[in-house]
Amino acid sequence: MENFVKTDANGNRTLLTKDDADAILEGVYGNCTIFSDCVKPIQKIRKKKNLSDQDKKNIISKCIFLYLVAIEASYNVFRNVVPESEISCLLTYAVSEFKRVATDPNWIATGELEQHDTWTLILCSPILEYPVAVALAFEREFFHALGTFVKARKGRDNLLPAEDISQSVVLMVVKSFGVATSSANYKFRWHAEKVFKKFESSGILEQFLRCLTLEEDRLDFILLLKQL
């Protein structure tokens, strides 16, 4: 299931498409364990004191597969097939990883992550397009863990995390705000002021502001403020 590269009759290699992602999810309708099936082996690998290059490749491979399924699948297919328990499994794993990396001396000093660690951030982004995922993220203290992770980046110079990581943090906060306050989100919809207060109390709002390094990021923030 984790093979995310296809080879056609002419030998051309392509990544999973929307049709592929939909077919994968529809094939497990009623018994979807797609996230836990990948997260559990990753957690087992993570228990090792020292990860080999192959261990890191295995983590990246599983994360890329889940990312492609999440980002390529049709909105309604993903929403109807993937149960809350699977989304919760992924978010719980992400929280544990944010807490672990927040104590990593290399992260604190440089604001950089190895590729297999960066994929935890990348993977969470498309999941936060779904209302149930955003509601669970607040419930599981995802944003608190994310804020603690970013805040830990201090070092001697107190500089920001690496640019790609800062952008990932900004994207997740902006995306979650949009989903939580969307008029189409009738079940979990919150007023903009309430969402800002939730971000503030979790600690992620302050770190979000730190990560606004690009002009387009600042414009996104201005758009958020206009909704208050």
PDB file of C-alpha atoms in Angstrom:
ATOM      1  CA  MET A   1       0.000   0.000   0.000  1.00  0.00           C
ATOM      2  CA  GLU A   2       2.889   2.369   0.658  1.00  0.00           C
ATOM      3  CA  ASN A   3       4.161   2.354  -2.927  1.00  0.00           C
ATOM      4  CA  PHE A   4       3.529   5.939  -4.025  1.00  0.00           C
ATOM      5  CA  VAL A   5       5.372   5.693  -7.367  1.00  0.00           C
ATOM      6  CA  LYS A   6       3.700   4.134 -10.392  1.00  0.00           C
ATOM      7  CA  THR A   7       5.340   2.822 -13.539  1.00  0.00           C
ATOM      8  CA  ASP A   8       3.251   2.846 -16.721  1.00  0.00           C
ATOM      9  CA  ALA A   9       3.542   0.565 -19.765  1.00  0.00           C
ATOM     10  CA  ASN A  10       6.217   2.830 -21.235  1.00  0.00           C
ATOM     11  CA  GLY A  11       8.340   2.719 -18.120  1.00  0.00           C
ATOM     12  CA  ASN A  12       7.481   6.271 -17.035  1.00  0.00           C
ATOM     13  CA  ARG A  13       7.386   6.799 -13.266  1.00  0.00           C
ATOM     14  CA  THR A  14       4.779   9.083 -11.714  1.00  0.00           C
ATOM     15  CA  LEU A  15       3.510   9.832  -8.212  1.00  0.00           C
ATOM     16  CA  LEU A  16       0.044   8.993  -6.935  1.00  0.00           C
ATOM     17  CA  THR A  17      -2.745  10.925  -8.616  1.00  0.00           C
ATOM     18  CA  LYS A  18      -6.185  11.974  -7.382  1.00  0.00           C
ATOM     19  CA  ASP A  19      -7.737   8.842  -8.901  1.00  0.00           C
ATOM     20  CA  ASP A  20      -5.109   6.657  -7.234  1.00  0.00           C
ATOM     21  CA  ALA A  21      -5.659   8.267  -3.827  1.00  0.00           C
ATOM     22  CA  ASP A  22      -9.443   7.966  -4.122  1.00  0.00           C
ATOM     23  CA  ALA A  23      -9.121   4.312  -5.139  1.00  0.00           C
ATOM     24  CA  ILE A  24      -6.875   3.563  -2.162  1.00  0.00           C
ATOM     25  CA  LEU A  25      -9.326   5.136   0.282  1.00  0.00           C
ATOM     26  CA  GLU A  26     -12.449   3.701  -1.322  1.00  0.00           C
ATOM     27  CA  GLY A  27     -10.800   0.288  -1.178  1.00  0.00           C
ATOM     28  CA  VAL A  28     -10.692   0.438   2.632  1.00  0.00           C
ATOM     29  CA  TYR A  29     -14.113   2.054   3.147  1.00  0.00           C
ATOM     30  CA  GLY A  30     -15.575   0.947   6.471  1.00  0.00           C
ATOM     31  CA  ASN A  31     -12.235  -0.404   7.674  1.00  0.00           C
ATOM     32  CA  CYS A  32      -9.770   2.424   7.142  1.00  0.00           C
ATOM     33  CA  THR A  33      -6.587   2.115   9.196  1.00  0.00           C
ATOM     34  CA  ILE A  34      -4.363   3.870   6.678  1.00  0.00           C
ATOM     35  CA  PHE A  35      -2.752   6.280   9.147  1.00  0.00           C
ATOM     36  CA  SER A  36      -2.294   3.887  12.051  1.00  0.00           C
ATOM     37  CA  ASP A  37      -0.855   1.287   9.658  1.00  0.00           C
ATOM     38  CA  CYS A  38       1.942   3.741   8.877  1.00  0.00           C
ATOM     39  CA  VAL A  39       2.277   5.538  12.215  1.00  0.00           C
ATOM     40  CA  LYS A  40       2.691   2.400  14.328  1.00  0.00           C
ATOM     41  CA  PRO A  41       5.744   1.125  12.377  1.00  0.00           C
ATOM     42  CA  ILE A  42       7.236   4.645  12.506  1.00  0.00           C
ATOM     43  CA  GLN A  43       6.776   4.716  16.281  1.00  0.00           C
ATOM     44  CA  LYS A  44       8.515   1.349  16.504  1.00  0.00           C
ATOM     45  CA  ILE A  45      11.458   2.697  14.504  1.00  0.00           C
ATOM     46  CA  ARG A  46      11.566   5.818  16.670  1.00  0.00           C
ATOM     47  CA  LYS A  47      12.159   3.712  19.785  1.00  0.00           C
ATOM     48  CA  LYS A  48      15.656   2.901  18.565  1.00  0.00           C
ATOM     49  CA  LYS A  49      18.425   4.865  20.238  1.00  0.00           C
ATOM     50  CA  ASN A  50      20.163   5.517  16.933  1.00  0.00           C
ATOM     51  CA  LEU A  51      18.392   5.481  13.576  1.00  0.00           C
ATOM     52  CA  SER A  52      20.145   4.021  10.561  1.00  0.00           C
ATOM     53  CA  ASP A  53      19.933   5.626   7.127  1.00  0.00           C
ATOM     54  CA  GLN A  54      17.464   2.913   6.162  1.00  0.00           C
ATOM     55  CA  ASP A  55      15.312   3.668   9.215  1.00  0.00           C
ATOM     56  CA  LYS A  56      15.152   7.321   8.183  1.00  0.00           C
ATOM     57  CA  LYS A  57      14.283   6.356   4.597  1.00  0.00           C
ATOM     58  CA  ASN A  58      11.478   4.121   5.871  1.00  0.00           C
ATOM     59  CA  ILE A  59      10.020   6.976   7.936  1.00  0.00           C
ATOM     60  CA  ILE A  60      10.186   9.354   4.964  1.00  0.00           C
ATOM     61  CA  SER A  61       8.599   6.793   2.641  1.00  0.00           C
ATOM     62  CA  LYS A  62       5.613   6.203   4.914  1.00  0.00           C
ATOM     63  CA  CYS A  63       5.140   9.937   5.463  1.00  0.00           C
ATOM     64  CA  ILE A  64       5.274  10.704   1.736  1.00  0.00           C
ATOM     65  CA  PHE A  65       2.695   8.010   1.044  1.00  0.00           C
ATOM     66  CA  LEU A  66       0.281   9.411   3.643  1.00  0.00           C
ATOM     67  CA  TYR A  67       0.928  12.968   2.476  1.00  0.00           C
ATOM     68  CA  LEU A  68       0.139  12.132  -1.145  1.00  0.00           C
ATOM     69  CA  VAL A  69      -3.039  10.275  -0.227  1.00  0.00           C
ATOM     70  CA  ALA A  70      -4.174  13.184   1.968  1.00  0.00           C
ATOM     71  CA  ILE A  71      -3.336  15.952  -0.493  1.00  0.00           C
ATOM     72  CA  GLU A  72      -4.510  14.193  -3.654  1.00  0.00           C
ATOM     73  CA  ALA A  73      -7.718  12.526  -2.453  1.00  0.00           C
ATOM     74  CA  SER A  74     -11.037  14.161  -3.229  1.00  0.00           C
ATOM     75  CA  TYR A  75     -12.288  16.168  -0.259  1.00  0.00           C
ATOM     76  CA  ASN A  76     -15.515  14.194   0.114  1.00  0.00           C
ATOM     77  CA  VAL A  77     -13.822  10.825  -0.325  1.00  0.00           C
ATOM     78  CA  PHE A  78     -11.274  11.574   2.399  1.00  0.00           C
ATOM     79  CA  ARG A  79     -13.935  13.010   4.718  1.00  0.00           C
ATOM     80  CA  ASN A  80     -16.267  10.052   4.267  1.00  0.00           C
ATOM     81  CA  VAL A  81     -13.676   7.267   4.465  1.00  0.00           C
ATOM     82  CA  VAL A  82     -11.062   8.321   7.016  1.00  0.00           C
ATOM     83  CA  PRO A  83     -12.496   7.982  10.554  1.00  0.00           C
ATOM     84  CA  GLU A  84     -11.821  10.381  13.404  1.00  0.00           C
ATOM     85  CA  SER A  85      -9.742   7.727  15.170  1.00  0.00           C
ATOM     86  CA  GLU A  86      -7.231   7.673  12.295  1.00  0.00           C
ATOM     87  CA  ILE A  87      -6.843  11.440  12.257  1.00  0.00           C
ATOM     88  CA  SER A  88      -6.451  11.382  16.033  1.00  0.00           C
ATOM     89  CA  CYS A  89      -3.727   8.742  15.671  1.00  0.00           C
ATOM     90  CA  LEU A  90      -1.721  10.994  13.356  1.00  0.00           C
ATOM     91  CA  LEU A  91      -2.150  14.115  15.484  1.00  0.00           C
ATOM     92  CA  THR A  92      -1.190  12.243  18.659  1.00  0.00           C
ATOM     93  CA  TYR A  93       1.958  11.015  16.945  1.00  0.00           C
ATOM     94  CA  ALA A  94       2.772  14.551  15.756  1.00  0.00           C
ATOM     95  CA  VAL A  95       2.362  15.931  19.284  1.00  0.00           C
ATOM     96  CA  SER A  96       4.787  13.357  20.656  1.00  0.00           C
ATOM     97  CA  GLU A  97       7.301  14.235  17.929  1.00  0.00           C
ATOM     98  CA  PHE A  98       7.037  17.979  18.547  1.00  0.00           C
ATOM     99  CA  LYS A  99       7.705  17.375  22.242  1.00  0.00           C
ATOM    100  CA  ARG A 100      10.677  15.137  21.465  1.00  0.00           C
ATOM    101  CA  VAL A 101      12.297  17.498  18.969  1.00  0.00           C
ATOM    102  CA  ALA A 102      11.755  20.492  21.276  1.00  0.00           C
ATOM    103  CA  THR A 103      14.451  19.041  23.551  1.00  0.00           C
ATOM    104  CA  ASP A 104      16.897  18.251  20.753  1.00  0.00           C
ATOM    105  CA  PRO A 105      20.080  20.346  21.236  1.00  0.00           C
ATOM    106  CA  ASN A 106      20.588  20.574  17.466  1.00  0.00           C
ATOM    107  CA  TRP A 107      17.097  21.986  16.917  1.00  0.00           C
ATOM    108  CA  ILE A 108      17.501  24.462  19.769  1.00  0.00           C
ATOM    109  CA  ALA A 109      20.852  25.667  18.436  1.00  0.00           C
ATOM    110  CA  THR A 110      20.232  25.706  14.677  1.00  0.00           C
ATOM    111  CA  GLY A 111      16.475  25.691  14.046  1.00  0.00           C
ATOM    112  CA  GLU A 112      16.967  22.949  11.476  1.00  0.00           C
ATOM    113  CA  LEU A 113      15.619  19.411  11.264  1.00  0.00           C
ATOM    114  CA  GLU A 114      16.734  16.328   9.437  1.00  0.00           C
ATOM    115  CA  GLN A 115      14.496  15.395   6.526  1.00  0.00           C
ATOM    116  CA  HIS A 116      12.794  12.487   8.297  1.00  0.00           C
ATOM    117  CA  ASP A 117      11.827  14.843  11.152  1.00  0.00           C
ATOM    118  CA  THR A 118      10.674  17.625   8.837  1.00  0.00           C
ATOM    119  CA  TRP A 119       8.143  15.272   7.281  1.00  0.00           C
ATOM    120  CA  THR A 120       6.114  15.232  10.502  1.00  0.00           C
ATOM    121  CA  LEU A 121       5.362  18.916   9.904  1.00  0.00           C
ATOM    122  CA  ILE A 122       4.735  18.494   6.191  1.00  0.00           C
ATOM    123  CA  LEU A 123       2.349  15.603   6.729  1.00  0.00           C
ATOM    124  CA  CYS A 124       0.088  17.490   9.132  1.00  0.00           C
ATOM    125  CA  SER A 125      -0.653  20.363   6.751  1.00  0.00           C
ATOM    126  CA  PRO A 126      -3.144  18.685   4.354  1.00  0.00           C
ATOM    127  CA  ILE A 127      -4.962  17.013   7.257  1.00  0.00           C
ATOM    128  CA  LEU A 128      -5.803  20.403   8.725  1.00  0.00           C
ATOM    129  CA  GLU A 129      -8.031  21.160   5.743  1.00  0.00           C
ATOM    130  CA  TYR A 130     -10.734  19.069   7.435  1.00  0.00           C
ATOM    131  CA  PRO A 131     -12.941  20.493  10.232  1.00  0.00           C
ATOM    132  CA  VAL A 132     -12.749  17.338  12.351  1.00  0.00           C
ATOM    133  CA  ALA A 133      -8.948  17.466  12.210  1.00  0.00           C
ATOM    134  CA  VAL A 134      -8.835  21.105  13.367  1.00  0.00           C
ATOM    135  CA  ALA A 135     -11.252  20.372  16.225  1.00  0.00           C
ATOM    136  CA  LEU A 136      -9.136  17.390  17.242  1.00  0.00           C
ATOM    137  CA  ALA A 137      -5.956  19.456  16.968  1.00  0.00           C
ATOM    138  CA  PHE A 138      -7.242  21.815  19.664  1.00  0.00           C
ATOM    139  CA  GLU A 139      -8.540  18.924  21.736  1.00  0.00           C
ATOM    140  CA  ARG A 140      -5.260  16.967  21.546  1.00  0.00           C
ATOM    141  CA  GLU A 141      -3.187  20.081  22.316  1.00  0.00           C
ATOM    142  CA  PHE A 142      -1.545  19.903  18.907  1.00  0.00           C
ATOM    143  CA  PHE A 143      -1.080  23.665  18.725  1.00  0.00           C
ATOM    144  CA  HIS A 144       0.341  23.825  22.235  1.00  0.00           C
ATOM    145  CA  ALA A 145       2.943  21.196  21.300  1.00  0.00           C
ATOM    146  CA  LEU A 146       3.669  22.982  18.024  1.00  0.00           C
ATOM    147  CA  GLY A 147       4.139  26.281  19.857  1.00  0.00           C
ATOM    148  CA  THR A 148       6.451  24.676  22.411  1.00  0.00           C
ATOM    149  CA  PHE A 149       8.465  23.143  19.585  1.00  0.00           C
ATOM    150  CA  VAL A 150       8.962  26.505  17.832  1.00  0.00           C
ATOM    151  CA  LYS A 151       9.623  28.355  21.093  1.00  0.00           C
ATOM    152  CA  ALA A 152      12.414  25.916  21.938  1.00  0.00           C
ATOM    153  CA  ARG A 153      14.410  27.265  18.972  1.00  0.00           C
ATOM    154  CA  LYS A 154      16.533  29.785  20.786  1.00  0.00           C
ATOM    155  CA  GLY A 155      20.232  29.131  20.569  1.00  0.00           C
ATOM    156  CA  ARG A 156      22.691  31.906  21.326  1.00  0.00           C
ATOM    157  CA  ASP A 157      21.301  34.187  18.639  1.00  0.00           C
ATOM    158  CA  ASN A 158      17.580  33.595  19.349  1.00  0.00           C
ATOM    159  CA  LEU A 159      16.986  33.322  15.618  1.00  0.00           C
ATOM    160  CA  LEU A 160      13.973  31.778  13.915  1.00  0.00           C
ATOM    161  CA  PRO A 161      13.572  28.207  12.762  1.00  0.00           C
ATOM    162  CA  ALA A 162      14.732  27.450   9.233  1.00  0.00           C
ATOM    163  CA  GLU A 163      12.608  29.165   6.581  1.00  0.00           C
ATOM    164  CA  ASP A 164      10.847  25.992   5.371  1.00  0.00           C
ATOM    165  CA  ILE A 165       9.849  25.129   8.921  1.00  0.00           C
ATOM    166  CA  SER A 166       8.637  28.672   9.620  1.00  0.00           C
ATOM    167  CA  GLN A 167       6.531  28.540   6.464  1.00  0.00           C
ATOM    168  CA  SER A 168       5.035  25.180   7.488  1.00  0.00           C
ATOM    169  CA  VAL A 169       4.034  26.582  10.876  1.00  0.00           C
ATOM    170  CA  VAL A 170       2.457  29.671   9.289  1.00  0.00           C
ATOM    171  CA  LEU A 171       0.591  27.550   6.740  1.00  0.00           C
ATOM    172  CA  MET A 172      -0.876  25.246   9.389  1.00  0.00           C
ATOM    173  CA  VAL A 173      -2.090  28.122  11.562  1.00  0.00           C
ATOM    174  CA  VAL A 174      -3.583  30.081   8.647  1.00  0.00           C
ATOM    175  CA  LYS A 175      -5.214  26.974   7.220  1.00  0.00           C
ATOM    176  CA  SER A 176      -6.656  25.929  10.597  1.00  0.00           C
ATOM    177  CA  PHE A 177      -8.016  29.423  11.199  1.00  0.00           C
ATOM    178  CA  GLY A 178      -9.749  29.394   7.825  1.00  0.00           C
ATOM    179  CA  VAL A 179     -11.307  25.985   8.401  1.00  0.00           C
ATOM    180  CA  ALA A 180     -12.417  26.740  11.972  1.00  0.00           C
ATOM    181  CA  THR A 181     -14.173  29.992  10.952  1.00  0.00           C
ATOM    182  CA  SER A 182     -15.527  28.891   7.560  1.00  0.00           C
ATOM    183  CA  SER A 183     -19.212  29.448   6.896  1.00  0.00           C
ATOM    184  CA  ALA A 184     -19.253  26.014   5.252  1.00  0.00           C
ATOM    185  CA  ASN A 185     -18.053  24.435   8.484  1.00  0.00           C
ATOM    186  CA  TYR A 186     -21.455  24.188  10.148  1.00  0.00           C
ATOM    187  CA  LYS A 187     -20.488  21.600  12.762  1.00  0.00           C
ATOM    188  CA  PHE A 188     -17.305  23.048  14.241  1.00  0.00           C
ATOM    189  CA  ARG A 189     -17.529  26.668  13.176  1.00  0.00           C
ATOM    190  CA  TRP A 190     -16.186  29.182  15.704  1.00  0.00           C
ATOM    191  CA  HIS A 191     -16.082  32.957  15.732  1.00  0.00           C
ATOM    192  CA  ALA A 192     -12.732  34.388  14.651  1.00  0.00           C
ATOM    193  CA  GLU A 193     -12.150  35.963  18.065  1.00  0.00           C
ATOM    194  CA  LYS A 194     -12.614  32.593  19.780  1.00  0.00           C
ATOM    195  CA  VAL A 195     -10.110  30.937  17.469  1.00  0.00           C
ATOM    196  CA  PHE A 196      -7.537  33.668  18.106  1.00  0.00           C
ATOM    197  CA  LYS A 197      -8.014  33.193  21.840  1.00  0.00           C
ATOM    198  CA  LYS A 198      -7.489  29.456  21.443  1.00  0.00           C
ATOM    199  CA  PHE A 199      -4.311  30.100  19.483  1.00  0.00           C
ATOM    200  CA  GLU A 200      -3.145  32.601  22.085  1.00  0.00           C
ATOM    201  CA  SER A 201      -3.785  30.319  25.054  1.00  0.00           C
ATOM    202  CA  SER A 202      -2.001  27.432  23.338  1.00  0.00           C
ATOM    203  CA  GLY A 203       1.104  29.555  22.786  1.00  0.00           C
ATOM    204  CA  ILE A 204       1.101  29.084  19.026  1.00  0.00           C
ATOM    205  CA  LEU A 205      -0.039  32.642  18.228  1.00  0.00           C
ATOM    206  CA  GLU A 206       3.184  34.175  19.583  1.00  0.00           C
ATOM    207  CA  GLN A 207       5.299  31.638  17.680  1.00  0.00           C
ATOM    208  CA  PHE A 208       3.204  32.149  14.553  1.00  0.00           C
ATOM    209  CA  LEU A 209       4.086  35.842  14.676  1.00  0.00           C
ATOM    210  CA  ARG A 210       7.772  34.966  15.039  1.00  0.00           C
ATOM    211  CA  CYS A 211       7.550  32.831  11.911  1.00  0.00           C
ATOM    212  CA  LEU A 212       6.051  35.553   9.701  1.00  0.00           C
ATOM    213  CA  THR A 213       9.263  35.934   7.715  1.00  0.00           C
ATOM    214  CA  LEU A 214       7.901  36.397   4.191  1.00  0.00           C
ATOM    215  CA  GLU A 215       5.793  39.209   2.741  1.00  0.00           C
ATOM    216  CA  GLU A 216       3.057  36.815   1.611  1.00  0.00           C
ATOM    217  CA  ASP A 217       2.913  35.432   5.148  1.00  0.00           C
ATOM    218  CA  ARG A 218       2.372  38.911   6.556  1.00  0.00           C
ATOM    219  CA  LEU A 219      -0.389  39.532   4.025  1.00  0.00           C
ATOM    220  CA  ASP A 220      -2.111  36.320   5.147  1.00  0.00           C
ATOM    221  CA  PHE A 221      -1.970  37.545   8.717  1.00  0.00           C
ATOM    222  CA  ILE A 222      -3.493  40.896   7.771  1.00  0.00           C
ATOM    223  CA  LEU A 223      -6.366  39.032   6.125  1.00  0.00           C
ATOM    224  CA  LEU A 224      -6.888  37.106   9.355  1.00  0.00           C
ATOM    225  CA  LEU A 225      -7.012  40.301  11.396  1.00  0.00           C
ATOM    226  CA  LYS A 226      -9.648  41.761   9.081  1.00  0.00           C
ATOM    227  CA  GLN A 227     -11.973  38.911  10.040  1.00  0.00           C
ATOM    228  CA  LEU A 228     -12.022  39.980  13.699  1.00  0.00           C
TER     229      LEU A 228
END
